Amino acid sequence: MNRDNSDDLGPPAPGLLCYRLLDVRTIRDAPQSPSTERRFVETDTRALLLSNAHGGQLVIDGRIRVLRPGDLFVCRPGQLIELTNYSGQPLELLLLSFAAFGPSGEHPGMLTAVPADAPLPLPAEAQISPASLAGQLYGAICAGWRSGAPSDRLRCEAGLLELLGLALHDREQRTELALEAARLELERRYADELTIDELAGIAGLSRYHFMRLFKERYGRGVIDYRTELRLRAAKRLMREPGGPALGEIVYRVGYKNESYFSSLFKKQTGVAPAVYQRNQKRRIAAYSWINIGQLLALQTIPLAAPMDQYWTDRYRNRYDCEVTTRLSHQYEFNLAALRAARPDRIVGIGAFIPEAEQDRLREVAPALFLDWAADWRGHLRSVAGFLELEAEAAGWLDRYDRRAQEVRERVGRVVGADAVLMLSVGGQGVSVCGRRAGTLLYDDLGCAVPSGLGQDWWARPIEPEELAGIGADRMLVRLGQDEAARTAWERLTRADTWRDLPAVREGKVHARVHDGFFAAPVNEYAAEPLSRALLELAEWLGDEPPSAARRSARGSVQWR
């Protein structure tokens, strides 16, 4: 496989370029004898070479390519290509000369020719499959160019784009297979000191290109992926009855330092290895998303829980091994799943579950159904009492309150007496967060509540022109991660009603791309997600310099 030396600062994406077909030539050649004079092809433009026959060879940059139907080559201007044909079969190639145009840096909205020495985001070679498709394109472009009719020439332009698209598709498929080969090797040898360079070599990619593509494809970097494999293997060993000692487990999964492993394990799961092993004996079912965050604060990972959160992959990535029973939004399915899982306890939210269904769940195991009107602290204490973990809850709340006080002082130096409003911007538009959704701001950090916030409890959609009546001195804006959210944010920041807001004029808008608690506070209204959100708020409000806030207010946000 060819090594791809692309880097992160390479050419623009293919979709940002335009292409124009300049000329079409057919190259046909009879079989040669060894004494025949060599034949060369040289172009002064970018070109595609499409093979439509078996036989013959190309020598490009000193490398020999044996031709097959469907072989496609992207050639640079001035590149010298040698044709040889000792196969006994006739040679048949189509040469398409073309030019490329891209956005002009000096004149937005205009196109300018891509310099001849600039790389294009196209593979050097590809194989079009099936070969019959290549033959059809070959014939259509040949005939259309000979005809010279405007409609036929336009079809030839379309043929050029089709060939370029097929070349990109072939590279994407090859890259996908290469990445999967590297991932499978990592799965097989996760306990070894397998380097990124070795994995990149398996994929046939440069180190940095491999790292970037791996993260894009699998959602996490190579090192994080290997850590996840190692910790998952460690969890399996820790759950085995009479399994090996912790030191042996650490060695088996690829670590040499037990202290380092314990720190890494606690960071990933939220509990120390010893606590994890002890709490695996608890078989607790979290009937709703919110219950997961309540249990995690008590260092208990549920046996059963819903894992289909639309706003974050956090629970799926971290607790896939432990949550062996996946719950849904269908009562009969959940009842059957819990009967099979046989949990010791079930925790749910009473308002979300009909009373008749609550009675059926109590037949499976002792169950606690929390009052949705209570606050998150009350929820935590109730769950702790139900599981006989009151001391753990008291200790957790004490640590949380001390941390909240530190963050409050830190945030206060930036916010002062400003009334703060939290907004959420996504594909569905703009929503304002109410008192309970903003509990961190108003209850724990002591930020002033905007006078026009009213009795909003969670979140409600709002039109941009309504924002002026809320009376916010400062705004936190949570942005979704998708393209629809980006579009909505850009549209909002261009509106005069937005630009006229005092918080915007004074550079007091803090906009960030966020998931987790800030994406769905009603579904994450629980101790553990709130503790994570507290630290994020400390960074969001406490550390952002005014210049960055002003940039955010104008819509210049670092999207990931």
Coordinates of C-alpha atoms in Angstrom, one line a residue:
M1 CA 0.0 0.0 0.0
N2 CA 1.2 3.5 -0.8
R3 CA 2.2 5.7 2.1
D4 CA 0.0 8.8 2.2
N5 CA 2.1 11.8 3.3
S6 CA -0.8 14.2 3.7
D7 CA -0.8 16.5 6.7
D8 CA -3.4 18.5 8.5
L9 CA -2.5 21.7 6.6
G10 CA -2.8 20.2 3.2
P11 CA -5.0 21.1 0.2
P12 CA -8.6 22.2 0.5
A13 CA -11.4 19.6 0.6
P14 CA -12.4 18.3 -2.9
G15 CA -15.9 19.8 -2.6
L16 CA -14.4 23.3 -2.2
L17 CA -12.8 23.1 -5.7
C18 CA -14.2 23.4 -9.2
Y19 CA -12.9 21.5 -12.2
R20 CA -12.9 22.3 -15.9
L21 CA -12.2 19.8 -18.7
L22 CA -9.8 21.2 -21.2
D23 CA -9.1 18.4 -23.7
V24 CA -9.6 14.7 -24.3
R25 CA -7.2 12.4 -26.1
T26 CA -7.3 8.7 -26.9
I27 CA -4.1 6.8 -26.7
R28 CA -4.2 3.4 -28.5
D29 CA -1.1 1.4 -29.1
A30 CA -0.3 -2.0 -30.6
P31 CA 1.9 -4.5 -28.7
Q32 CA 5.6 -3.6 -28.8
S33 CA 8.8 -5.6 -29.2
P34 CA 11.6 -5.1 -26.8
S35 CA 13.5 -3.1 -29.4
T36 CA 10.8 -0.6 -30.0
E37 CA 11.5 3.0 -29.1
R38 CA 10.1 4.0 -25.8
R39 CA 6.9 6.1 -25.9
F40 CA 6.4 9.0 -23.5
V41 CA 3.4 11.1 -22.6
E42 CA 3.9 14.6 -21.1
T43 CA 1.2 17.1 -20.3
D44 CA 1.4 20.8 -19.4
T45 CA -1.9 20.6 -17.4
R46 CA -3.3 18.4 -14.7
A47 CA -4.6 15.2 -16.3
L48 CA -6.4 11.9 -15.7
L49 CA -5.4 8.7 -17.4
L50 CA -8.1 6.1 -17.6
S51 CA -7.3 2.5 -18.8
N52 CA -9.8 0.5 -20.8
A53 CA -7.9 -2.6 -21.6
H54 CA -5.7 -5.3 -20.1
G55 CA -2.1 -5.1 -21.1
G56 CA 0.7 -2.5 -21.1
Q57 CA 2.4 -0.7 -18.4
L58 CA 2.8 2.9 -17.1
V59 CA 6.0 4.1 -15.5
I60 CA 5.2 7.1 -13.3
D61 CA 7.9 8.6 -11.1
G62 CA 9.9 5.5 -11.6
R63 CA 7.2 3.1 -10.5
I64 CA 5.7 0.5 -12.8
R65 CA 1.9 0.1 -12.9
V66 CA 0.5 -2.9 -14.9
L67 CA -2.7 -1.7 -16.5
R68 CA -6.1 -3.2 -16.0
P69 CA -9.6 -1.9 -17.1
G70 CA -10.7 0.8 -14.6
D71 CA -7.2 1.9 -13.5
L72 CA -7.2 5.7 -13.1
F73 CA -4.2 7.9 -12.6
V74 CA -4.1 11.6 -11.5
C75 CA -1.1 13.3 -13.1
R76 CA 0.6 16.6 -12.3
P77 CA 1.5 19.2 -14.9
G78 CA 4.8 18.4 -16.6
Q79 CA 4.9 14.8 -15.1
L80 CA 6.7 12.4 -17.5
I81 CA 4.9 9.2 -18.1
E82 CA 6.4 6.2 -20.0
L83 CA 4.2 3.7 -21.9
T84 CA 5.4 0.2 -22.5
N85 CA 3.4 -2.6 -24.0
Y86 CA 5.0 -6.0 -24.3
S87 CA 2.0 -7.9 -23.2
G88 CA 0.7 -8.9 -26.6
Q89 CA -2.5 -7.0 -26.0
P90 CA -3.4 -3.6 -27.4
L91 CA -3.1 -0.6 -25.1
E92 CA -6.1 1.7 -24.7
L93 CA -6.0 4.9 -22.5
L94 CA -8.0 8.0 -22.3
L95 CA -6.2 11.2 -21.4
L96 CA -8.3 14.0 -19.9
S97 CA -6.6 17.4 -19.4
F98 CA -8.3 19.6 -16.8
A99 CA -7.8 22.6 -14.6
A100 CA -8.8 23.2 -11.0
F101 CA -10.1 26.4 -9.3
G102 CA -10.5 27.2 -5.6
P103 CA -11.7 30.0 -3.4
S104 CA -9.7 33.2 -3.6
G105 CA -8.2 34.3 -0.3
E106 CA -8.2 38.0 -1.4
H107 CA -11.7 38.1 -2.9
P108 CA -14.2 35.9 -1.0
G109 CA -16.8 34.4 -3.3
M110 CA -14.5 34.4 -6.3
L111 CA -12.6 31.5 -7.7
T112 CA -9.0 31.5 -8.8
A113 CA -6.9 28.8 -10.6
V114 CA -5.0 26.4 -8.3
P115 CA -1.3 26.9 -9.0
A116 CA 0.3 24.1 -11.0
D117 CA 2.7 23.1 -8.2
A118 CA -0.1 23.0 -5.5
P119 CA -1.3 19.6 -4.5
L120 CA -4.9 18.6 -5.1
P121 CA -7.0 16.5 -2.6
L122 CA -7.1 13.6 -5.0
P123 CA -5.4 10.2 -4.8
A124 CA -2.5 9.6 -7.2
E125 CA -4.2 6.4 -8.5
A126 CA -7.5 4.5 -8.1
Q127 CA -9.3 1.5 -9.3
I128 CA -12.8 2.0 -10.6
S129 CA -15.1 -0.9 -9.8
P130 CA -16.8 -2.5 -11.6
A131 CA -14.6 -2.2 -14.6
S132 CA -17.8 -2.0 -16.8
L133 CA -18.5 1.4 -15.3
A134 CA -15.1 2.6 -16.3
G135 CA -15.8 1.3 -19.8
Q136 CA -19.1 3.2 -20.0
L137 CA -17.5 6.4 -19.0
Y138 CA -14.6 5.8 -21.4
G139 CA -16.9 5.4 -24.3
A140 CA -19.3 8.3 -23.4
I141 CA -16.5 10.8 -22.9
C142 CA -14.7 9.7 -26.1
A143 CA -17.9 10.0 -28.2
G144 CA -19.0 13.2 -26.5
W145 CA -15.8 15.0 -27.1
R146 CA -15.6 14.0 -30.7
S147 CA -19.1 15.2 -31.3
G148 CA -18.3 18.7 -30.1
A149 CA -22.0 19.5 -29.5
P150 CA -22.5 21.8 -26.4
S151 CA -24.7 19.2 -24.7
D152 CA -22.2 16.5 -25.3
R153 CA -19.3 18.6 -24.1
L154 CA -21.3 19.3 -20.9
R155 CA -21.8 15.6 -20.4
C156 CA -18.0 15.2 -20.8
E157 CA -17.6 17.8 -17.9
A158 CA -19.9 15.6 -15.9
G159 CA -17.8 12.6 -16.8
L160 CA -14.7 14.3 -15.5
L161 CA -16.5 14.9 -12.2
E162 CA -17.7 11.4 -12.0
L163 CA -14.2 10.0 -12.5
L164 CA -12.8 12.3 -9.8
G165 CA -15.6 11.3 -7.5
L166 CA -14.9 7.6 -8.1
A167 CA -11.2 8.2 -7.5
L168 CA -12.0 9.7 -4.1
H169 CA -14.4 6.9 -3.3
D170 CA -11.8 4.4 -4.0
R171 CA -9.3 6.2 -1.7
E172 CA -12.0 6.4 1.0
Q173 CA -12.6 2.6 0.8
R174 CA -8.9 1.8 0.9
T175 CA -8.4 4.2 3.8
E176 CA -11.3 2.6 5.7
L177 CA -9.8 -0.9 5.2
A178 CA -6.3 0.3 6.2
L179 CA -7.7 1.9 9.4
E180 CA -9.6 -1.2 10.2
A181 CA -6.5 -3.3 9.8
A182 CA -4.6 -1.1 12.2
R183 CA -7.5 -1.1 14.7
L184 CA -7.7 -4.9 14.6
E185 CA -4.0 -5.1 15.3
L186 CA -4.5 -2.8 18.2
E187 CA -7.3 -4.9 19.5
R188 CA -5.1 -8.0 19.2
R189 CA -2.0 -6.5 20.8
Y190 CA -3.4 -3.9 23.2
A191 CA -1.2 -5.2 26.1
D192 CA 2.0 -4.7 24.0
E193 CA 3.9 -1.5 23.6
L194 CA 2.6 -1.1 20.1
T195 CA 3.7 2.3 18.8
I196 CA 1.6 4.8 16.7
D197 CA 4.3 4.6 14.0
E198 CA 3.9 0.8 13.8
L199 CA 0.1 1.2 13.5
A200 CA 0.5 4.0 10.9
G201 CA 2.8 1.6 8.9
I202 CA 0.1 -1.1 8.9
A203 CA -2.3 1.5 7.5
G204 CA 0.2 2.8 5.0
L205 CA -0.3 6.4 6.3
S206 CA 1.9 9.0 7.7
R207 CA 1.9 9.3 11.5
Y208 CA -0.1 12.5 11.8
H209 CA -2.5 11.6 9.0
F210 CA -3.2 8.2 10.6
M211 CA -3.8 9.8 14.1
R212 CA -6.2 12.3 12.6
L213 CA -8.2 9.8 10.5
F214 CA -8.2 7.2 13.4
K215 CA -9.8 9.8 15.7
E216 CA -12.3 10.8 13.1
R217 CA -13.3 7.2 12.3
Y218 CA -13.4 5.8 15.8
G219 CA -14.3 8.8 17.9
R220 CA -11.2 8.8 20.1
G221 CA -7.4 9.0 19.6
V222 CA -5.2 5.9 19.3
I223 CA -3.8 6.2 22.9
D224 CA -7.3 6.7 24.4
Y225 CA -8.6 3.7 22.3
R226 CA -5.8 1.5 23.6
T227 CA -6.5 2.7 27.2
E228 CA -10.1 1.8 26.8
L229 CA -9.2 -1.7 25.6
R230 CA -6.8 -2.2 28.5
L231 CA -9.3 -1.0 31.1
R232 CA -12.1 -3.1 29.6
A233 CA -9.9 -6.2 29.8
A234 CA -9.0 -5.3 33.4
K235 CA -12.7 -5.0 34.3
R236 CA -13.4 -8.4 32.9
L237 CA -10.6 -9.9 35.0
M238 CA -11.7 -8.0 38.1
R239 CA -15.2 -9.4 37.8
E240 CA -14.1 -13.0 37.5
P241 CA -14.9 -15.0 40.7
G242 CA -11.6 -15.9 42.3
G243 CA -9.8 -13.9 39.6
P244 CA -6.1 -12.7 39.8
A245 CA -4.8 -10.1 42.2
L246 CA -4.8 -6.5 41.1
G247 CA -1.0 -6.5 40.5
E248 CA -1.4 -9.4 38.2
I249 CA -4.3 -7.8 36.3
V250 CA -2.2 -4.6 35.9
Y251 CA 0.6 -6.5 34.3
R252 CA -1.6 -8.6 32.1
V253 CA -3.3 -5.6 30.5
G254 CA 0.0 -3.9 29.7
Y255 CA 0.8 -1.6 32.6
K256 CA 3.9 -1.8 34.8
N257 CA 2.9 0.6 37.6
E258 CA -0.1 -0.3 39.8
S259 CA -0.4 3.2 41.2
Y260 CA -0.6 4.7 37.7
F261 CA -3.2 2.1 36.7
S262 CA -5.3 2.9 39.7
S263 CA -5.2 6.6 38.9
L264 CA -6.2 6.0 35.3
F265 CA -8.9 3.5 36.3
K266 CA -10.5 6.0 38.8
K267 CA -10.4 8.8 36.2
Q268 CA -12.2 6.6 33.7
T269 CA -14.8 5.0 35.9
G270 CA -15.1 7.4 38.8
V271 CA -14.2 4.8 41.4
A272 CA -10.9 3.2 42.6
P273 CA -10.2 -0.4 41.6
A274 CA -10.9 -1.8 45.1
V275 CA -14.2 0.0 45.3
Y276 CA -15.1 -1.1 41.8
Q277 CA -14.5 -4.8 42.7
R278 CA -16.5 -4.4 46.0
N279 CA -19.4 -2.6 44.3
Q280 CA -19.7 -5.1 41.5
K281 CA -21.6 -7.2 44.0
R282 CA -24.4 -4.5 44.0
R283 CA -26.9 -5.2 41.3
I284 CA -28.7 -1.9 40.9
A285 CA -31.0 -0.9 38.0
A286 CA -31.2 2.8 36.9
Y287 CA -34.6 3.0 35.2
S288 CA -34.0 6.6 33.9
W289 CA -31.0 8.5 32.5
I290 CA -31.0 10.7 35.5
N291 CA -30.6 7.8 37.9
I292 CA -27.2 6.9 36.4
G293 CA -25.7 10.2 37.6
Q294 CA -27.2 9.7 41.0
L295 CA -25.7 6.2 41.4
L296 CA -22.3 7.2 40.0
A297 CA -22.0 9.9 42.7
L298 CA -22.4 7.0 45.2
Q299 CA -19.6 5.1 43.4
T300 CA -22.1 2.5 42.1
I301 CA -22.3 1.6 38.4
P302 CA -25.7 0.2 37.5
L303 CA -26.3 -3.3 36.2
A304 CA -29.2 -2.0 34.0
A305 CA -29.8 1.4 32.5
P306 CA -30.9 3.2 29.4
M307 CA -27.8 3.9 27.2
D308 CA -29.3 5.6 24.2
Q309 CA -28.6 9.2 25.2
Y310 CA -28.8 11.4 22.1
W311 CA -26.6 14.2 23.6
T312 CA -23.5 12.3 24.7
D313 CA -21.6 9.0 24.3
R314 CA -20.1 9.3 27.8
Y315 CA -22.0 6.5 29.5
R316 CA -21.7 4.2 26.5
N317 CA -18.0 4.7 26.2
R318 CA -17.3 4.4 29.9
Y319 CA -19.7 1.8 31.3
D320 CA -20.3 -0.5 28.3
C321 CA -18.9 -3.5 30.3
E322 CA -20.9 -2.9 33.4
V323 CA -24.3 -2.0 32.0
T324 CA -25.1 -5.5 30.7
T325 CA -28.9 -4.9 30.6
R326 CA -29.9 -2.1 28.2
L327 CA -33.2 -0.5 29.0
S328 CA -35.4 1.3 26.5
H329 CA -38.5 3.5 26.5
Q330 CA -40.9 0.6 26.2
Y331 CA -42.4 -0.7 29.4
E332 CA -42.9 -4.3 28.4
F333 CA -39.4 -4.6 27.1
N334 CA -37.9 -3.1 30.2
L335 CA -40.0 -5.4 32.5
A336 CA -38.9 -8.5 30.7
A337 CA -35.2 -7.3 30.7
L338 CA -35.3 -6.6 34.4
R339 CA -36.9 -9.9 35.2
A340 CA -34.1 -11.6 33.4
A341 CA -31.4 -9.5 35.0
R342 CA -32.8 -9.9 38.6
P343 CA -31.4 -6.7 40.1
D344 CA -31.3 -6.2 43.9
R345 CA -32.8 -2.7 43.7
I346 CA -34.5 -0.5 41.1
V347 CA -34.3 3.3 41.1
G348 CA -36.6 5.5 38.9
I349 CA -38.4 8.8 38.6
G350 CA -42.0 8.5 39.7
A351 CA -43.3 11.2 37.3
F352 CA -41.9 9.3 34.3
I353 CA -43.4 5.9 35.1
P354 CA -47.2 5.2 35.4
E355 CA -48.3 3.9 38.8
A356 CA -49.4 0.5 37.3
E357 CA -45.9 0.1 35.9
Q358 CA -44.3 1.0 39.2
D359 CA -46.3 -1.8 40.9
R360 CA -45.0 -4.3 38.3
L361 CA -41.4 -3.2 38.8
R362 CA -41.8 -3.6 42.6
E363 CA -42.6 -7.3 41.9
V364 CA -39.2 -7.6 40.3
A365 CA -37.2 -6.0 43.1
P366 CA -37.5 -3.4 45.9
A367 CA -37.9 -0.1 44.0
L368 CA -37.5 3.6 44.8
F369 CA -39.4 6.2 42.7
L370 CA -38.1 9.7 43.2
D371 CA -40.3 12.8 43.5
W372 CA -39.4 14.9 40.4
A373 CA -40.4 18.1 42.2
A374 CA -37.5 17.5 44.6
D375 CA -34.1 19.0 43.9
W376 CA -31.0 17.0 42.9
R377 CA -29.6 17.0 46.4
G378 CA -32.8 15.5 47.7
H379 CA -32.7 12.9 45.0
L380 CA -29.1 12.0 46.0
R381 CA -30.0 11.7 49.7
S382 CA -33.1 9.6 48.9
V383 CA -31.1 7.1 46.7
A384 CA -28.3 6.9 49.3
G385 CA -30.9 6.1 52.0
F386 CA -32.5 3.4 49.8
L387 CA -29.1 1.8 49.2
E388 CA -27.8 2.3 52.7
L389 CA -25.0 4.6 51.5
E390 CA -25.9 7.8 53.5
A391 CA -22.2 8.3 54.5
E392 CA -21.1 8.2 50.9
A393 CA -23.7 10.8 50.0
A394 CA -22.8 13.1 52.8
G395 CA -19.1 12.9 51.9
W396 CA -19.8 13.5 48.3
L397 CA -22.0 16.6 49.0
D398 CA -19.4 18.0 51.4
R399 CA -16.7 17.7 48.7
Y400 CA -19.0 19.2 46.1
D401 CA -19.9 22.2 48.3
R402 CA -16.2 23.0 49.0
R403 CA -15.4 22.8 45.3
A404 CA -18.5 25.0 44.5
Q405 CA -17.3 27.6 46.9
E406 CA -13.9 27.8 45.2
V407 CA -15.5 28.1 41.8
R408 CA -17.9 30.7 43.1
E409 CA -15.1 32.9 44.2
R410 CA -13.3 32.4 41.0
V411 CA -16.3 33.1 38.8
G412 CA -17.3 36.1 41.0
R413 CA -14.2 37.9 40.0
V414 CA -15.4 37.9 36.3
V415 CA -19.2 38.1 36.7
G416 CA -19.5 40.4 39.6
A417 CA -23.1 41.5 40.1
D418 CA -24.1 40.7 36.5
A419 CA -27.4 39.0 35.9
V420 CA -26.5 35.9 33.9
L421 CA -28.6 34.1 31.3
M422 CA -27.8 30.7 29.8
L423 CA -28.9 30.0 26.2
S424 CA -28.8 26.9 24.1
V425 CA -28.4 27.2 20.3
G426 CA -29.0 24.2 18.1
G427 CA -30.7 23.1 14.9
Q428 CA -34.1 23.8 16.4
G429 CA -33.2 27.4 17.2
V430 CA -32.6 29.2 20.5
S431 CA -33.8 28.1 23.9
V432 CA -33.5 29.9 27.2
C433 CA -32.5 27.9 30.3
G434 CA -34.7 28.4 33.4
R435 CA -34.0 28.3 37.1
R436 CA -33.6 24.5 37.5
A437 CA -31.7 24.1 34.3
G438 CA -29.4 26.9 35.5
T439 CA -29.1 25.6 39.1
L440 CA -25.3 25.7 38.9
L441 CA -25.4 29.4 38.1
Y442 CA -28.1 30.6 40.4
D443 CA -28.0 28.2 43.4
D444 CA -24.4 27.1 43.7
L445 CA -22.5 30.0 42.2
G446 CA -24.8 32.7 43.4
C447 CA -25.1 34.5 40.1
A448 CA -27.9 37.1 39.8
V449 CA -31.1 35.9 38.0
P450 CA -32.2 38.1 35.1
S451 CA -35.4 40.0 36.0
G452 CA -37.3 38.8 33.0
L453 CA -36.5 35.1 33.4
G454 CA -39.8 34.5 35.1
Q455 CA -41.0 31.1 36.2
D456 CA -39.3 29.2 33.5
W457 CA -38.1 25.9 35.2
W458 CA -36.2 24.0 32.5
A459 CA -35.9 25.3 29.0
R460 CA -38.2 26.9 26.5
P461 CA -37.7 28.1 22.9
I462 CA -37.3 31.8 22.5
E463 CA -37.3 34.2 19.6
P464 CA -34.1 36.5 19.3
E465 CA -36.2 39.6 19.7
E466 CA -37.5 38.4 23.1
L467 CA -34.0 38.4 24.6
A468 CA -34.0 42.1 25.1
G469 CA -36.9 41.8 27.6
I470 CA -35.1 39.3 29.8
G471 CA -32.6 41.8 31.2
A472 CA -29.4 39.8 31.1
D473 CA -26.1 41.6 31.7
R474 CA -24.1 38.6 30.6
M475 CA -24.9 35.5 28.6
L476 CA -23.5 31.9 28.4
V477 CA -24.3 30.3 25.1
R478 CA -24.2 26.5 24.7
L479 CA -23.7 25.6 21.1
G480 CA -24.5 22.2 19.6
Q481 CA -21.8 20.3 17.8
D482 CA -23.5 19.8 14.4
E483 CA -23.7 21.9 11.3
A484 CA -27.2 22.9 12.0
A485 CA -26.2 24.5 15.3
R486 CA -23.3 26.3 13.5
T487 CA -25.8 27.7 11.0
A488 CA -28.2 28.8 13.7
W489 CA -25.5 30.6 15.6
E490 CA -24.2 32.4 12.6
R491 CA -27.7 33.5 11.7
L492 CA -28.3 34.7 15.3
T493 CA -25.1 36.7 15.5
R494 CA -25.9 38.5 12.2
A495 CA -29.2 39.7 13.4
D496 CA -29.5 43.4 14.6
T497 CA -31.7 42.3 17.6
W498 CA -28.7 40.3 18.8
R499 CA -26.1 42.9 18.1
D500 CA -28.1 45.5 20.0
L501 CA -28.2 43.5 23.2
P502 CA -26.2 45.2 26.0
A503 CA -24.3 41.9 26.8
V504 CA -23.2 41.7 23.2
R505 CA -22.2 45.3 22.9
E506 CA -20.1 45.0 26.1
G507 CA -18.4 41.8 25.1
K508 CA -20.1 39.8 27.8
V509 CA -21.1 36.8 25.8
H510 CA -19.4 33.5 26.4
A511 CA -20.1 30.9 23.7
R512 CA -18.8 27.4 23.7
V513 CA -19.5 24.1 22.0
H514 CA -20.7 21.7 24.7
D515 CA -22.4 18.4 25.2
G516 CA -23.2 16.6 28.5
F517 CA -25.2 18.5 31.1
F518 CA -25.4 21.7 29.1
A519 CA -26.9 19.8 26.2
A520 CA -29.8 18.2 28.1
P521 CA -30.1 19.6 31.7
V522 CA -33.5 18.0 32.2
N523 CA -31.9 14.5 31.5
E524 CA -28.7 15.2 33.4
Y525 CA -30.2 16.8 36.5
A526 CA -28.2 14.6 38.9
A527 CA -25.2 14.8 41.1
E528 CA -22.4 13.4 39.0
P529 CA -23.1 15.3 35.8
L530 CA -23.6 18.5 37.8
S531 CA -20.1 18.0 39.4
R532 CA -18.6 17.8 35.9
A533 CA -20.6 20.8 34.8
L534 CA -19.3 22.8 37.7
L535 CA -15.7 22.4 36.6
E536 CA -16.7 23.2 33.0
L537 CA -18.4 26.4 34.2
A538 CA -15.2 27.3 36.1
E539 CA -13.3 27.2 32.8
W540 CA -16.1 28.8 30.9
L541 CA -16.7 31.8 33.1
G542 CA -13.7 32.0 35.3
D543 CA -10.8 31.9 32.8
E544 CA -12.1 33.3 29.5
P545 CA -10.3 36.7 28.8
P546 CA -12.5 39.6 27.6
S547 CA -11.0 39.5 24.1
A548 CA -12.1 35.9 23.7
A549 CA -15.5 36.8 25.0
R550 CA -15.8 39.5 22.5
R551 CA -14.8 37.2 19.7
S552 CA -17.4 34.7 20.9
A553 CA -20.1 37.4 20.8
R554 CA -19.4 38.1 17.2
G555 CA -19.7 34.4 16.4
S556 CA -16.0 33.3 16.2
V557 CA -16.2 30.1 18.0
Q558 CA -13.7 27.2 18.1
W559 CA -15.9 24.3 16.6
R560 CA -14.7 20.8 17.1

